[in-house]
Amino acid sequence: MADEPTTALFASISTTAELRAATSDEAWVAAVLDFESALALAGADAGVVPTEHARAIADACARAVLDPAEVARGARLAGTPVPPILRALGDAAGDAAARYVHLGATSQDALDTAAMLVSRRALVLVLAQLDRACDACAALVSAHGDTLMTARTLLQPALPTTFALKAAGWLDALLDARGELARVRDERLAVQLGGAAGTLASLGPSGPEVTSGLARRLDLREPRLPWHTARARVAGLAAALAIASGVAAKIALDVTLLMQAEVAEAFEPALEGRGGSSTLPHKRNPVGGAAVAAANRRAGALAGLLVGNLAHEHERSAGAWQAEWETLGELLQCSGGSLARVAETLEGLEVDAARMRANLDAAGGLLLGERVALHLAPSLGRIAAHELVERASRGALATRTPLRDALRQEPAVVTGLGSTTLDELLDPTSYLGSAGLFAERALACYRETRAAREAPAATAEDGR
Amino acid sequence: MADEPTTALFASISTTAELRAATSDEAWVAAVLDFESALALAGADAGVVPTEHARAIADACARAVLDPAEVARGARLAGTPVPPILRALGDAAGDAAARYVHLGATSQDALDTAAMLVSRRALVLVLAQLDRACDACAALVSAHGDTLMTARTLLQPALPTTFALKAAGWLDALLDARGELARVRDERLAVQLGGAAGTLASLGPSGPEVTSGLARRLDLREPRLPWHTARARVAGLAAALAIASGVAAKIALDVTLLMQAEVAEAFEPALEGRGGSSTLPHKRNPVGGAAVAAANRRAGALAGLLVGNLAHEHERSAGAWQAEWETLGELLQCSGGSLARVAETLEGLEVDAARMRANLDAAGGLLLGERVALHLAPSLGRIAAHELVERASRGALATRTPLRDALRQEPAVVTGLGSTTLDELLDPTSYLGSAGLFAERALACYRETRAAREAPAATAEDGR
Amino acid sequence: MADEPTTALFASISTTAELRAATSDEAWVAAVLDFESALALAGADAGVVPTEHARAIADACARAVLDPAEVARGARLAGTPVPPILRALGDAAGDAAARYVHLGATSQDALDTAAMLVSRRALVLVLAQLDRACDACAALVSAHGDTLMTARTLLQPALPTTFALKAAGWLDALLDARGELARVRDERLAVQLGGAAGTLASLGPSGPEVTSGLARRLDLREPRLPWHTARARVAGLAAALAIASGVAAKIALDVTLLMQAEVAEAFEPALEGRGGSSTLPHKRNPVGGAAVAAANRRAGALAGLLVGNLAHEHERSAGAWQAEWETLGELLQCSGGSLARVAETLEGLEVDAARMRANLDAAGGLLLGERVALHLAPSLGRIAAHELVERASRGALATRTPLRDALRQEPAVVTGLGSTTLDELLDPTSYLGSAGLFAERALACYRETRAAREAPAATAEDGR
Amino acid sequence: MADEPTTALFASISTTAELRAATSDEAWVAAVLDFESALALAGADAGVVPTEHARAIADACARAVLDPAEVARGARLAGTPVPPILRALGDAAGDAAARYVHLGATSQDALDTAAMLVSRRALVLVLAQLDRACDACAALVSAHGDTLMTARTLLQPALPTTFALKAAGWLDALLDARGELARVRDERLAVQLGGAAGTLASLGPSGPEVTSGLARRLDLREPRLPWHTARARVAGLAAALAIASGVAAKIALDVTLLMQAEVAEAFEPALEGRGGSSTLPHKRNPVGGAAVAAANRRAGALAGLLVGNLAHEHERSAGAWQAEWETLGELLQCSGGSLARVAETLEGLEVDAARMRANLDAAGGLLLGERVALHLAPSLGRIAAHELVERASRGALATRTPLRDALRQEPAVVTGLGSTTLDELLDPTSYLGSAGLFAERALACYRETRAAREAPAATAEDGR
């Protein structure tokens, strides 16, 4: 509305201007008009709308300049924004054509199809951010195969790993989320056309043909049946968005934890004016990480609502459906916004490989205790070996001495080791297991996905 | 931002323009400036800010015209909108005073206090809508003491009741929610002032005095300790808002169910252009009911997030806190919007007392079966009496005859009744129990609350 | 535990004993043992475990009788139930074999794989209930092609439809949910094996081979990488379960609304002792519907938690992972329980076709107003036609006369109709649009699914 | 049920056996019997139940040994467990008294009152755990007034603080949560008595008197009206439980973060067999922290459900109400369980004060940068001073030199400091602001609360 206040103050932190635009009032109105235009033209193809009137409607949709304030006022009275849009459209199309505006459709047909169009357009942005994140992640995997670091479980140092494997885990999760989002986009976004009660009665025998034409023109799926109260499409989309956001949040959380001054192994990029505290000059805050963590909490709540909101009454619902509108838009924003923030972080990530190695070495061999225990198990038994190493580890921790020294004081170690030396066992570079293989697997999957997205498929994606 | 798109298309259906304004970017920026102004003046009172500089800051806050676009851009970099506001404020206050802007405070102090101010101002609107709803409800209670209708449990007719009692149940729940919202407003909204780490170190020994002054000037509570990571205030406010919204949704659901054509006992007010279907000329949709049901689903999800979001890290959180901002604003909108819609519905509610009575009578006495069974219990035993009436009821339903006739065919009824006649037992007007008393209790509580809210307290409420 | 209290009092209402057993302590312990057995045998195949020790371990797993009380006590200390299970298993396998128990694995490997096994086994039960519901639904579609009834939108009568189409909508949604559950079962349930930090270091170069063998032996997918902190598998399963539960809730809600005494078009089956009120002899409560509505609310909350819970720290999480265990089990129960209740309802659904038709006719032609308006639109213009019919409809409602009479008083109707008679336009049997086609489409999809599930695929499903 | 499987495997990790017992089937059945007993006796007081029959019923309730399997089976048919309990109770009371069992009440009266009784009894356990946590926290506050440590915001070192203030923040939040739980317990737990439709019709004019007597006998509040569909009591209780759980989770998260090997400032108590990894001998896992984090996630989801679940239909709901039962019990478990785990942690917390100080000093004065900037502001201007210190801080970080050295290279520092030395400014012990005062405030509040809880009030609490 002319005097409608803005709501970007906080949203600007965790979303992008493009995502806000793609889910704005303007975007919804435009999508409703796309529906009405395609409906009229599909009606003409099926012979239920005279061609010249269909063209007049399509022209009016293309030209329409609606006053959002007017639409919003009408929406409050009608319960949906469709009637005021139709009124304006009828005026623009002229009396003769106006009779054929919205023919056969109900408000929910227009809004559900618009929701699918808005979602697909926003998904282009979401996937673009996800792909940026993948690209940056893949570069990290490639660059850090030899960067040894501490694997941490339950926030405690566990074993040596490589930063390549850590980033490969991120990449793999991103690719997995991408696959699901792409599947939803390609297979689950469908037109809605059922008319007032899901029978398409007012289109007579031409209903299914109009639906097919509508789907073809909007490049959306044609559903078996109208889905006015079968909302798995919305719920499945919501879940996929929350999962993508959750993967972003997992990465952001890892970086936030690595940025801790006491760990200091990796950092969000330092930008002018970024992350500075209003009071503390020395601080380097995980601004991106906090924004992603916040957006993901919201994504979880919004998706939880949509995933649990399938009990729509009879042929069209009084409340459950209406709860989807803003929720879906905000969820698209949160999910895409999380991914944008994480892409930014990954592209500029400062990795301190030396500190990673120093932290690993500072553990004084404790992280290789598992290996020593395994090596001792054949001679001592698994449990006794485990207990011996645990005892030595506690001793080493208490006296702040290297595990090597503590182990040397255990007679069983000397006798149990055989030809392998303690130094060999305590060398992290030879205890990385399948880290390299796993990193390579993630990269291979990434290369395949990138090839697919850069091939004709990419055109389809944007062209839609 | 100049080019920031609007987001009122759907929000206009379930919220009010006032609520959107009260939780907008502009409202937040204004509240941050209120904080900075009061902080400077409280600092002057405590002797840590020279009086002329404090005045200059307060003047700058009063005059400040901030470009929201600029603030939002700065917010993305800094992670909160406070630094860009402070920059603009410093410029406006002049170099000498600028040194004392935000003295002793951290960004979270400004934003948390702003959240409390925004909440209190929005709560004035929320409570005003709630009071409208109470007024309308009380009028219904007063008017419908003799309006008999069907009480329904598990969506099945159960017993006779009055519409006064039904409305009294709504009123009682509204008053209960009001009490909780008022308690939260009066006891739980507190200033935040802890400085960068909750110690108020940069204010030296004057910290607590500044906090007291700040609380006094903003008319908010002074907390025992800074509550940067103790978020029960926010969670408790969220719960109270969700509960108020939930009461609105309960009322709206009842009206939606009563509006069903097959029930047709009460209706949302008919307004020009309201509730008309885009395709079905005869329909009278529960537009308000659907809007409230939708807003309440969203309120539940948003409140669920805030109620489960207390695990903030250390002295200030990286994510949990940031998730509060938009969520709280939207929740205030949903809750106030639900209440506004319900107030509108209750004020114009069309009650069809004749249809209520007709529906009750149409049950053919079945609803009085409990009473007959109770009357028969002393002679037949409770279970045998229950079974007899159940048998007669099923017979009456199957043959679509009145229960009276079915009961007369049971010999035990004739012998068991004693002097009371079946007609007496099957008369609903004499089987209303404490309906009148309960309605009167709700009205008494309402009168008390209204007296309190119209007394000086009302001034306090608005004046805050 | 011997003295552990039971928790079936309420669960018995909304779940089945089979589902409770499939997600019980015993089921989890058995699944952990299946993991350990398969791990040892896969280790033998890969040459890292001597064959006789692997056999001893597998034998011990098969024979193991664990005291749940003991396991639970150990679980509290260790933070997971795996260590106490391993202790008992080591004892049972004998010292020599004990060294090879759990070789290469971490507790999360065992529990995550167990979660996948428990899920797959419970999914067999969930899908069996879903298939029962489909079978019953399909029978309703087949039987009720000519059963005319009122389509209701926003809980208001809208247009004529058939009960076949209503049931087809249920069937279509069930089949859609089935497809997604089956996809998750077939493509997303994977073994977990990463060792203490996701590198499989303790298995040396044999890690991937052991993982492959483990997957083959347990008939689960082999993941590209260990997924200790990539939880999309769990989130996706949760969403699919919530969606299936939501479809059940949609059906149950429709039946509950149809059971309303004022509507009385369909009823849950009457069972001895079922749905009787403790006080009201005549009542026929939607006991199944209430149970499903309750279970689905819980399913939504539980799934919302899992869908929003992907931010696991580093290589294994301290809290997010642990929140999955009970939540997943309860969700499987709620989802399968909802479907079981709905299957029961659909199998015994009492459909009152005469009442459906009577309710439709009672609307006095109002539901055909859309058709009249469409027919008048070419001559009057769409909006004028809509307004004329709306005016006539309100008149008919107000005077309780048939729409036919009200329309006859409008001169424009007489002139505008042309050769078609009002009676033709107001006959619902000729205004069903594509209802028949849509019903047939749902049945065709059902037949295909049933054929697939009864083919060899069925064996795979049970045999897993 | 005799063959009902147990579900303690995971619950044993995050809850206590006492809490599981207090919310078990047995506890609910006992509470229903308490209701029926008090109802009969209150009926006798009011003259609607013959005294000897009331006594017989009360005796039967006291003696009743119900077979949970039988009750659960009946519950599935009836939709609530009350009818099978009543059948058994009627049998036990004898034919004459049986007629007066449950007189005037509906199933929901029994179950809602039972829910309040179960809640109050479980709240005794919840509050006992909370009090343990407060006691332990208060001891930490008292002991660590001189223990300097790093305050961390956004997971970055911010300023010096004391461990006393950190623990005081925990204590304050616990006391706040306690206040709210006690308020709910004392003011919001009420009996339910409305009869089949909320009119108490079957008790004639004696209804309110029976309600009063019931409330007195069960020591619960008497509500103004029956609250069958006014569920703010349940929602408010849920919110208070989630908040208490959230405070526990905040403390547990802080400890988990402090336990990180790179921080190592505080540790959960080391117990035999506790926190050991199944594979890593050296690890010391935050087992308690993970359990609390998990339980709190579940508490949030469960409370979110109850807080958003107020839209109950008409006089008694078909689904929303039924969703409360298990959810409330689990929430009581999660909340009490979180607090128990945190109490355990706090009682045995190992605080490494030396490491705290070492970490603080290792920051090389960076944390005092704010103070230097403030001191320079009068001469340099606030922004210039902030920038100077920021520049020096980045230099110090980059070259790993103390901030002191970097600052000395800035000419403006030398001139701007005046008589204060850099060493004075960089001494953390003189920059603690109001840390001591705040800690003392929390302790004062604790002492007051403890005095109140140990006074007669304590008796009331247990005696209820």
mmCIF file of N, CA and C in Angstrom, chain C residues 398-423:
data_model
loop_
_atom_site.group_PDB
_atom_site.id
_atom_site.type_symbol
_atom_site.label_atom_id
_atom_site.label_comp_id
_atom_site.label_asym_id
_atom_site.label_seq_id
_atom_site.Cartn_x
_atom_site.Cartn_y
_atom_site.Cartn_z
ATOM 1 N N ALA C 398 -33.405 -15.755 2.527
ATOM 2 C CA ALA C 398 -34.149 -14.964 3.501
ATOM 3 C C ALA C 398 -35.592 -15.441 3.610
ATOM 4 N N THR C 399 -36.162 -15.799 2.482
ATOM 5 C CA THR C 399 -37.587 -16.196 2.498
ATOM 6 C C THR C 399 -37.739 -17.710 2.554
ATOM 7 N N ARG C 400 -36.623 -18.415 2.619
ATOM 8 C CA ARG C 400 -36.653 -19.889 2.658
ATOM 9 C C ARG C 400 -37.464 -20.465 1.495
ATOM 10 N N THR C 401 -37.313 -19.857 0.358
ATOM 11 C CA THR C 401 -37.980 -20.393 -0.835
ATOM 12 C C THR C 401 -36.905 -20.945 -1.761
ATOM 13 N N PRO C 402 -37.298 -21.808 -2.689
ATOM 14 C CA PRO C 402 -36.306 -22.342 -3.635
ATOM 15 C C PRO C 402 -35.740 -21.231 -4.508
ATOM 16 N N LEU C 403 -34.510 -21.410 -4.915
ATOM 17 C CA LEU C 403 -33.866 -20.433 -5.783
ATOM 18 C C LEU C 403 -34.645 -20.280 -7.081
ATOM 19 N N ARG C 404 -35.196 -21.389 -7.541
ATOM 20 C CA ARG C 404 -35.968 -21.360 -8.789
ATOM 21 C C ARG C 404 -37.003 -20.234 -8.757
ATOM 22 N N ASP C 405 -37.759 -20.154 -7.646
ATOM 23 C CA ASP C 405 -38.816 -19.148 -7.544
ATOM 24 C C ASP C 405 -38.230 -17.739 -7.535
ATOM 25 N N ALA C 406 -37.163 -17.578 -6.792
ATOM 26 C CA ALA C 406 -36.554 -16.252 -6.727
ATOM 27 C C ALA C 406 -36.040 -15.824 -8.091
ATOM 28 N N LEU C 407 -35.474 -16.784 -8.820
ATOM 29 C CA LEU C 407 -34.923 -16.434 -10.133
ATOM 30 C C LEU C 407 -36.035 -16.052 -11.112
ATOM 31 N N ARG C 408 -37.147 -16.733 -10.965
ATOM 32 C CA ARG C 408 -38.236 -16.466 -11.912
ATOM 33 C C ARG C 408 -38.753 -15.033 -11.796
ATOM 34 N N GLN C 409 -38.474 -14.437 -10.643
ATOM 35 C CA GLN C 409 -38.947 -13.060 -10.482
ATOM 36 C C GLN C 409 -38.000 -12.040 -11.107
ATOM 37 N N GLU C 410 -36.870 -12.526 -11.617
ATOM 38 C CA GLU C 410 -35.915 -11.609 -12.242
ATOM 39 C C GLU C 410 -36.168 -11.598 -13.749
ATOM 40 N N PRO C 411 -36.597 -10.473 -14.304
ATOM 41 C CA PRO C 411 -36.924 -10.447 -15.733
ATOM 42 C C PRO C 411 -35.728 -10.858 -16.604
ATOM 43 N N ALA C 412 -34.534 -10.434 -16.210
ATOM 44 C CA ALA C 412 -33.360 -10.739 -17.032
ATOM 45 C C ALA C 412 -33.157 -12.236 -17.191
ATOM 46 N N VAL C 413 -33.599 -12.993 -16.202
ATOM 47 C CA VAL C 413 -33.433 -14.450 -16.287
ATOM 48 C C VAL C 413 -34.274 -14.999 -17.428
ATOM 49 N N VAL C 414 -35.510 -14.543 -17.445
ATOM 50 C CA VAL C 414 -36.417 -15.066 -18.460
ATOM 51 C C VAL C 414 -35.887 -14.761 -19.866
ATOM 52 N N THR C 415 -35.463 -13.529 -20.042
ATOM 53 C CA THR C 415 -34.962 -13.184 -21.374
ATOM 54 C C THR C 415 -33.599 -13.798 -21.647
ATOM 55 N N GLY C 416 -32.786 -13.940 -20.630
ATOM 56 C CA GLY C 416 -31.389 -14.339 -20.851
ATOM 57 C C GLY C 416 -31.166 -15.819 -21.040
ATOM 58 N N LEU C 417 -32.119 -16.644 -20.679
ATOM 59 C CA LEU C 417 -31.843 -18.073 -20.651
ATOM 60 C C LEU C 417 -31.802 -18.720 -22.021
ATOM 61 N N GLY C 418 -32.535 -18.151 -22.970
ATOM 62 C CA GLY C 418 -32.612 -18.826 -24.270
ATOM 63 C C GLY C 418 -33.433 -20.088 -24.143
ATOM 64 N N SER C 419 -33.015 -21.117 -24.853
ATOM 65 C CA SER C 419 -33.831 -22.323 -24.938
ATOM 66 C C SER C 419 -33.698 -23.236 -23.717
ATOM 67 N N THR C 420 -32.614 -23.060 -22.952
ATOM 68 C CA THR C 420 -32.432 -23.916 -21.783
ATOM 69 C C THR C 420 -33.448 -23.536 -20.708
ATOM 70 N N THR C 421 -34.004 -24.540 -20.065
ATOM 71 C CA THR C 421 -34.959 -24.230 -19.009
ATOM 72 C C THR C 421 -34.251 -24.110 -17.675
ATOM 73 N N LEU C 422 -34.832 -23.386 -16.761
ATOM 74 C CA LEU C 422 -34.296 -23.284 -15.409
ATOM 75 C C LEU C 422 -34.193 -24.668 -14.777
ATOM 76 N N ASP C 423 -35.178 -25.502 -15.029
ATOM 77 C CA ASP C 423 -35.155 -26.840 -14.439
ATOM 78 C C ASP C 423 -33.931 -27.623 -14.894
#
